């Protein structure tokens, strides 16, 4: 039993709060989680980047979920993005044929993530984008953001959400183009260059 001397003031430290992760990395990833595009699809694009904390250090146990429309701008209606082995109950990944528009990716030991998907088509007045949900240590709740793809400057300039973002921070929502259909999108949770995160009400 701990006794406290009540005759002198004590500094009481708060109980540490519970944060998101990194326990989810043991149960939620599945084989092929980043392989969103059907195998061998000719219009596949590759997305990759890093997740950084407020001090600029890469997070080796962050977790991303991506959602995106198909190239025509329609939301996929395919049930399920992963399969289970009926005999073992283990995950087999995707069937490699149907486009679900959804992926789940864990960062590696260097804080790097990557996914293969199809370039989404525009929906309504919005420029093409992928929705992102970020889970990481230190977060009390997960964060939402978007990945806009470069290539159609007029569509980006007219996008209703991007028009509300401070021009100095708008680039944190737009991927940079690499070579051979690749795009880079880094996520910074805090500090200089912090990614714009969205709040849904």
PDB file of N, CA, C and O in Angstrom, residues 76-109:
ATOM      1  N   UNK A  76     -16.473   1.274 -56.307  1.00  0.00           N
ATOM      2  CA  UNK A  76     -16.599  -0.176 -56.493  1.00  0.00           C
ATOM      3  C   UNK A  76     -17.627  -0.767 -55.547  1.00  0.00           C
ATOM      4  O   UNK A  76     -17.761  -0.343 -54.402  1.00  0.00           O
ATOM      5  N   UNK A  77     -18.349  -1.759 -56.039  1.00  0.00           N
ATOM      6  CA  UNK A  77     -19.376  -2.434 -55.243  1.00  0.00           C
ATOM      7  C   UNK A  77     -19.006  -3.880 -54.939  1.00  0.00           C
ATOM      8  O   UNK A  77     -19.857  -4.687 -54.603  1.00  0.00           O
ATOM      9  N   UNK A  78     -17.721  -4.201 -55.070  1.00  0.00           N
ATOM     10  CA  UNK A  78     -17.257  -5.570 -54.840  1.00  0.00           C
ATOM     11  C   UNK A  78     -17.220  -5.845 -53.345  1.00  0.00           C
ATOM     12  O   UNK A  78     -16.672  -5.053 -52.574  1.00  0.00           O
ATOM     13  N   UNK A  79     -17.817  -6.952 -52.931  1.00  0.00           N
ATOM     14  CA  UNK A  79     -17.811  -7.317 -51.517  1.00  0.00           C
ATOM     15  C   UNK A  79     -16.458  -7.916 -51.131  1.00  0.00           C
ATOM     16  O   UNK A  79     -15.954  -8.817 -51.798  1.00  0.00           O
ATOM     17  N   UNK A  80     -15.909  -7.409 -50.053  1.00  0.00           N
ATOM     18  CA  UNK A  80     -14.704  -8.009 -49.499  1.00  0.00           C
ATOM     19  C   UNK A  80     -13.444  -7.643 -50.248  1.00  0.00           C
ATOM     20  O   UNK A  80     -13.420  -7.586 -51.458  1.00  0.00           O
ATOM     21  N   UNK A  81     -12.394  -7.400 -49.496  1.00  0.00           N
ATOM     22  CA  UNK A  81     -11.113  -7.082 -50.098  1.00  0.00           C
ATOM     23  C   UNK A  81     -10.059  -8.084 -49.693  1.00  0.00           C
ATOM     24  O   UNK A  81      -8.921  -7.979 -50.068  1.00  0.00           O
ATOM     25  N   UNK A  82     -10.435  -9.047 -48.912  1.00  0.00           N
ATOM     26  CA  UNK A  82      -9.513 -10.090 -48.513  1.00  0.00           C
ATOM     27  C   UNK A  82     -10.280 -11.399 -48.412  1.00  0.00           C
ATOM     28  O   UNK A  82     -11.497 -11.423 -48.291  1.00  0.00           O
ATOM     29  N   UNK A  83      -9.532 -12.483 -48.538  1.00  0.00           N
ATOM     30  CA  UNK A  83     -10.155 -13.802 -48.480  1.00  0.00           C
ATOM     31  C   UNK A  83      -9.528 -14.608 -47.350  1.00  0.00           C
ATOM     32  O   UNK A  83      -8.384 -14.393 -46.993  1.00  0.00           O
ATOM     33  N   UNK A  84     -10.279 -15.549 -46.835  1.00  0.00           N
ATOM     34  CA  UNK A  84      -9.744 -16.445 -45.815  1.00  0.00           C
ATOM     35  C   UNK A  84      -9.645 -17.859 -46.379  1.00  0.00           C
ATOM     36  O   UNK A  84     -10.474 -18.285 -47.172  1.00  0.00           O
ATOM     37  N   UNK A  85      -8.616 -18.546 -45.935  1.00  0.00           N
ATOM     38  CA  UNK A  85      -8.456 -19.959 -46.280  1.00  0.00           C
ATOM     39  C   UNK A  85      -9.498 -20.737 -45.467  1.00  0.00           C
ATOM     40  O   UNK A  85      -9.494 -20.681 -44.242  1.00  0.00           O
ATOM     41  N   UNK A  86     -10.421 -21.464 -46.141  1.00  0.00           N
ATOM     42  CA  UNK A  86     -11.479 -22.152 -45.391  1.00  0.00           C
ATOM     43  C   UNK A  86     -10.959 -23.231 -44.445  1.00  0.00           C
ATOM     44  O   UNK A  86     -11.596 -23.543 -43.454  1.00  0.00           O
ATOM     45  N   UNK A  87      -9.790 -23.780 -44.722  1.00  0.00           N
ATOM     46  CA  UNK A  87      -9.289 -24.842 -43.857  1.00  0.00           C
ATOM     47  C   UNK A  87      -8.526 -24.296 -42.649  1.00  0.00           C
ATOM     48  O   UNK A  87      -8.653 -24.821 -41.546  1.00  0.00           O
ATOM     49  N   UNK A  88      -7.717 -23.244 -42.851  1.00  0.00           N
ATOM     50  CA  UNK A  88      -6.909 -22.741 -41.748  1.00  0.00           C
ATOM     51  C   UNK A  88      -7.489 -21.483 -41.109  1.00  0.00           C
ATOM     52  O   UNK A  88      -7.135 -21.130 -39.991  1.00  0.00           O
ATOM     53  N   UNK A  89      -8.365 -20.781 -41.845  1.00  0.00           N
ATOM     54  CA  UNK A  89      -8.897 -19.525 -41.344  1.00  0.00           C
ATOM     55  C   UNK A  89      -7.954 -18.361 -41.547  1.00  0.00           C
ATOM     56  O   UNK A  89      -8.273 -17.230 -41.206  1.00  0.00           O
ATOM     57  N   UNK A  90      -6.764 -18.607 -42.114  1.00  0.00           N
ATOM     58  CA  UNK A  90      -5.786 -17.546 -42.351  1.00  0.00           C
ATOM     59  C   UNK A  90      -6.159 -16.699 -43.555  1.00  0.00           C
ATOM     60  O   UNK A  90      -6.989 -17.078 -44.382  1.00  0.00           O
ATOM     61  N   UNK A  91      -5.521 -15.546 -43.649  1.00  0.00           N
ATOM     62  CA  UNK A  91      -5.773 -14.642 -44.760  1.00  0.00           C
ATOM     63  C   UNK A  91      -5.030 -15.099 -46.009  1.00  0.00           C
ATOM     64  O   UNK A  91      -3.872 -15.467 -45.965  1.00  0.00           O
ATOM     65  N   UNK A  92      -5.711 -15.037 -47.143  1.00  0.00           N
ATOM     66  CA  UNK A  92      -5.104 -15.348 -48.424  1.00  0.00           C
ATOM     67  C   UNK A  92      -4.868 -14.094 -49.252  1.00  0.00           C
ATOM     68  O   UNK A  92      -4.251 -14.146 -50.296  1.00  0.00           O
ATOM     69  N   UNK A  93      -5.378 -12.970 -48.807  1.00  0.00           N
ATOM     70  CA  UNK A  93      -5.248 -11.750 -49.592  1.00  0.00           C
ATOM     71  C   UNK A  93      -6.419 -11.579 -50.532  1.00  0.00           C
ATOM     72  O   UNK A  93      -7.528 -12.035 -50.278  1.00  0.00           O
ATOM     73  N   UNK A  94      -6.159 -10.956 -51.677  1.00  0.00           N
ATOM     74  CA  UNK A  94      -7.213 -10.652 -52.640  1.00  0.00           C
ATOM     75  C   UNK A  94      -7.294 -11.744 -53.696  1.00  0.00           C
ATOM     76  O   UNK A  94      -6.406 -12.565 -53.830  1.00  0.00           O
ATOM     77  N   UNK A  95      -8.346 -11.679 -54.510  1.00  0.00           N
ATOM     78  CA  UNK A  95      -8.444 -12.665 -55.585  1.00  0.00           C
ATOM     79  C   UNK A  95      -7.659 -12.245 -56.812  1.00  0.00           C
ATOM     80  O   UNK A  95      -7.516 -13.001 -57.757  1.00  0.00           O
ATOM     81  N   UNK A  96      -7.137 -10.982 -56.822  1.00  0.00           N
ATOM     82  CA  UNK A  96      -6.285 -10.525 -57.901  1.00  0.00           C
ATOM     83  C   UNK A  96      -7.012 -10.160 -59.181  1.00  0.00           C
ATOM     84  O   UNK A  96      -6.372  -9.846 -60.181  1.00  0.00           O
ATOM     85  N   UNK A  97      -8.344 -10.200 -59.184  1.00  0.00           N
ATOM     86  CA  UNK A  97      -9.112  -9.946 -60.402  1.00  0.00           C
ATOM     87  C   UNK A  97     -10.022  -8.739 -60.253  1.00  0.00           C
ATOM     88  O   UNK A  97     -10.067  -7.867 -61.119  1.00  0.00           O
ATOM     89  N   UNK A  98     -10.746  -8.669 -59.149  1.00  0.00           N
ATOM     90  CA  UNK A  98     -11.735  -7.605 -58.969  1.00  0.00           C
ATOM     91  C   UNK A  98     -11.112  -6.376 -58.298  1.00  0.00           C
ATOM     92  O   UNK A  98     -10.268  -6.502 -57.418  1.00  0.00           O
ATOM     93  N   UNK A  99     -11.546  -5.204 -58.753  1.00  0.00           N
ATOM     94  CA  UNK A  99     -11.065  -3.955 -58.179  1.00  0.00           C
ATOM     95  C   UNK A  99     -12.003  -3.533 -57.060  1.00  0.00           C
ATOM     96  O   UNK A  99     -13.184  -3.288 -57.284  1.00  0.00           O
ATOM     97  N   UNK A 100     -11.471  -3.443 -55.842  1.00  0.00           N
ATOM     98  CA  UNK A 100     -12.282  -3.070 -54.686  1.00  0.00           C
ATOM     99  C   UNK A 100     -12.118  -1.601 -54.321  1.00  0.00           C
ATOM    100  O   UNK A 100     -12.933  -1.050 -53.596  1.00  0.00           O
ATOM    101  N   UNK A 101     -11.030  -0.985 -54.780  1.00  0.00           N
ATOM    102  CA  UNK A 101     -10.774   0.407 -54.445  1.00  0.00           C
ATOM    103  C   UNK A 101     -10.287   0.629 -53.031  1.00  0.00           C
ATOM    104  O   UNK A 101     -10.107   1.770 -52.603  1.00  0.00           O
ATOM    105  N   UNK A 102     -10.029  -0.436 -52.296  1.00  0.00           N
ATOM    106  CA  UNK A 102      -9.674  -0.327 -50.881  1.00  0.00           C
ATOM    107  C   UNK A 102      -8.387  -1.086 -50.592  1.00  0.00           C
ATOM    108  O   UNK A 102      -8.160  -2.162 -51.137  1.00  0.00           O
ATOM    109  N   UNK A 103      -7.542  -0.498 -49.746  1.00  0.00           N
ATOM    110  CA  UNK A 103      -6.312  -1.172 -49.351  1.00  0.00           C
ATOM    111  C   UNK A 103      -5.943  -0.856 -47.926  1.00  0.00           C
ATOM    112  O   UNK A 103      -6.362   0.162 -47.361  1.00  0.00           O
ATOM    113  N   UNK A 104      -5.150  -1.741 -47.346  1.00  0.00           N
ATOM    114  CA  UNK A 104      -4.686  -1.579 -45.967  1.00  0.00           C
ATOM    115  C   UNK A 104      -3.194  -1.891 -45.954  1.00  0.00           C
ATOM    116  O   UNK A 104      -2.786  -2.975 -46.343  1.00  0.00           O
ATOM    117  N   UNK A 105      -2.399  -0.896 -45.514  1.00  0.00           N
ATOM    118  CA  UNK A 105      -0.959  -1.015 -45.607  1.00  0.00           C
ATOM    119  C   UNK A 105      -0.308  -0.611 -44.292  1.00  0.00           C
ATOM    120  O   UNK A 105      -0.672   0.407 -43.695  1.00  0.00           O
ATOM    121  N   UNK A 106       0.672  -1.386 -43.859  1.00  0.00           N
ATOM    122  CA  UNK A 106       1.452  -1.031 -42.679  1.00  0.00           C
ATOM    123  C   UNK A 106       2.812  -0.529 -43.147  1.00  0.00           C
ATOM    124  O   UNK A 106       3.371  -1.034 -44.125  1.00  0.00           O
ATOM    125  N   UNK A 107       3.348   0.486 -42.464  1.00  0.00           N
ATOM    126  CA  UNK A 107       4.681   0.963 -42.821  1.00  0.00           C
ATOM    127  C   UNK A 107       5.718  -0.078 -42.417  1.00  0.00           C
ATOM    128  O   UNK A 107       5.507  -0.857 -41.488  1.00  0.00           O
ATOM    129  N   UNK A 108       6.853  -0.075 -43.138  1.00  0.00           N
ATOM    130  CA  UNK A 108       7.911  -1.020 -42.811  1.00  0.00           C
ATOM    131  C   UNK A 108       8.827  -0.428 -41.734  1.00  0.00           C
ATOM    132  O   UNK A 108       8.527   0.621 -41.155  1.00  0.00           O
ATOM    133  N   UNK A 109       9.951  -1.082 -41.479  1.00  0.00           N
ATOM    134  CA  UNK A 109      10.857  -0.643 -40.413  1.00  0.00           C
ATOM    135  C   UNK A 109      11.414   0.745 -40.658  1.00  0.00           C
ATOM    136  O   UNK A 109      11.880   1.408 -39.723  1.00  0.00           O
TER     137      UNK A 109
END
